[in-house]
Amino acid sequence: MSRNAHENFMRRALEAARRGWGDTHPNPMVGALIVEEGEVVAEGHHATAGEPHAEINALRTLGRKPKPGATLYVTLEPCCTHGRTPPCTDAIVNAGLARVVAGATDPNPAHAGKGLEVLRAGGVEVVSGVLADECADLNLIFHHCMATGRPLFAAKSGVTIDGKVATRTGDSKWITGEAARADGHRWRRLFPAIAVGAGTVRADNPRLTARIGQTEWCPWRFVFDGLPRTVADKAMPNLYTDEFRERTIVVTTPHGGLGYIRKLNALGVKTWVLPASSPKVNFGDFRKRCMEEGITGVFFEGGAQLLSELLQARELDYLLVYHAPVLFADDKSKSILRGLRTETLANAIRLERVRHEAHGDDMLMRGFVKYPEKMFVDEATFTRKNYGA
């Protein structure tokens, strides 16, 4: 079969994998197809952690022995170890499938390539690396976590052509169009958690849910508030009072006083009090706590103080920016990322493995953050008085 035919089937397997969008953590999304005589006869996807993998679901959907010469297309190298479910490689060999066409390689260094070796040893023909980049991109969070042992910290922003997020008066709704904002909710749905700073909570009183069509879904909602200043006596923010309040976690420090912590806990809001020498939350400690709690990815949505501190600390892993066809051309309009002193291109932060997507009139640029060897904070223009804002 030609490479083009392999890629066409793999694209359909990717469509199947996306049915598990945001539901499989800490596992990856995986799709699988069984093809006989050039026709798809069964497909499956991994729905949630602990349930059968995509390959097994495809075989169950088929409901019979595959015909001689049948091919399995799968977006990720089949597992060869026994976890919560048996190894998929055993099921593939036992089913008598003649060929496996795989997309991305298992990112776990302990497993990478071993599943394919097991299949070959079992007499299965293996074709690997088909649309590998697209298959890996589908599982940004899983691949990063497996490769680094750390949760993926990503940030999102919508900006004008000249990189502004609000006018000098603070007007920002809406810079991007409806299609871009809908895509932002799709990314919210992917991540196990969303994070904002205290300033965003006080200014916007957000809900921080993912709204896809008529469905509303709530991830873990982190509020970075080192003192904390979002606990009000009269009107508490939505995040502390709505029906999802038990999904809210205030990340704070011992400097704010236990009274605030008790008040939040009484409402059903969780608190993470991280050790700190100042009211500023340490991102390294936060990342470690996320990993301990099984939270493999956090989607940071603002505000400017929080995202800028994240970047300065070299703790931002991935960046998504929606560029709108809007121009302010005003030095006093507001930027989302600031506070660095970048004097040469060698000191600039860049994105790697960049992808571009059009959403209506807006263009999304996204990629992994690559930090320069040396970065300099411009203390004259960046203030740390609003801790975790």
mmCIF file of C-alpha atoms in Angstrom, residues 151 163 220 235 276 334-335 352:
data_model
loop_
_atom_site.group_PDB
_atom_site.id
_atom_site.type_symbol
_atom_site.label_atom_id
_atom_site.label_comp_id
_atom_site.label_asym_id
_atom_site.label_seq_id
_atom_site.Cartn_x
_atom_site.Cartn_y
_atom_site.Cartn_z
ATOM 1 C CA PRO A 151 3.219 18.492 33.865
ATOM 2 C CA GLY A 163 0.839 42.233 20.302
ATOM 3 C CA TRP A 220 -9.652 21.961 38.029
ATOM 4 C CA ALA A 235 -19.401 39.302 47.238
ATOM 5 C CA ALA A 276 7.464 30.568 50.301
ATOM 6 C CA LYS A 334 -1.468 46.765 27.269
ATOM 7 C CA SER A 335 0.692 43.706 26.587
ATOM 8 C CA GLU A 352 9.769 25.503 18.413
#
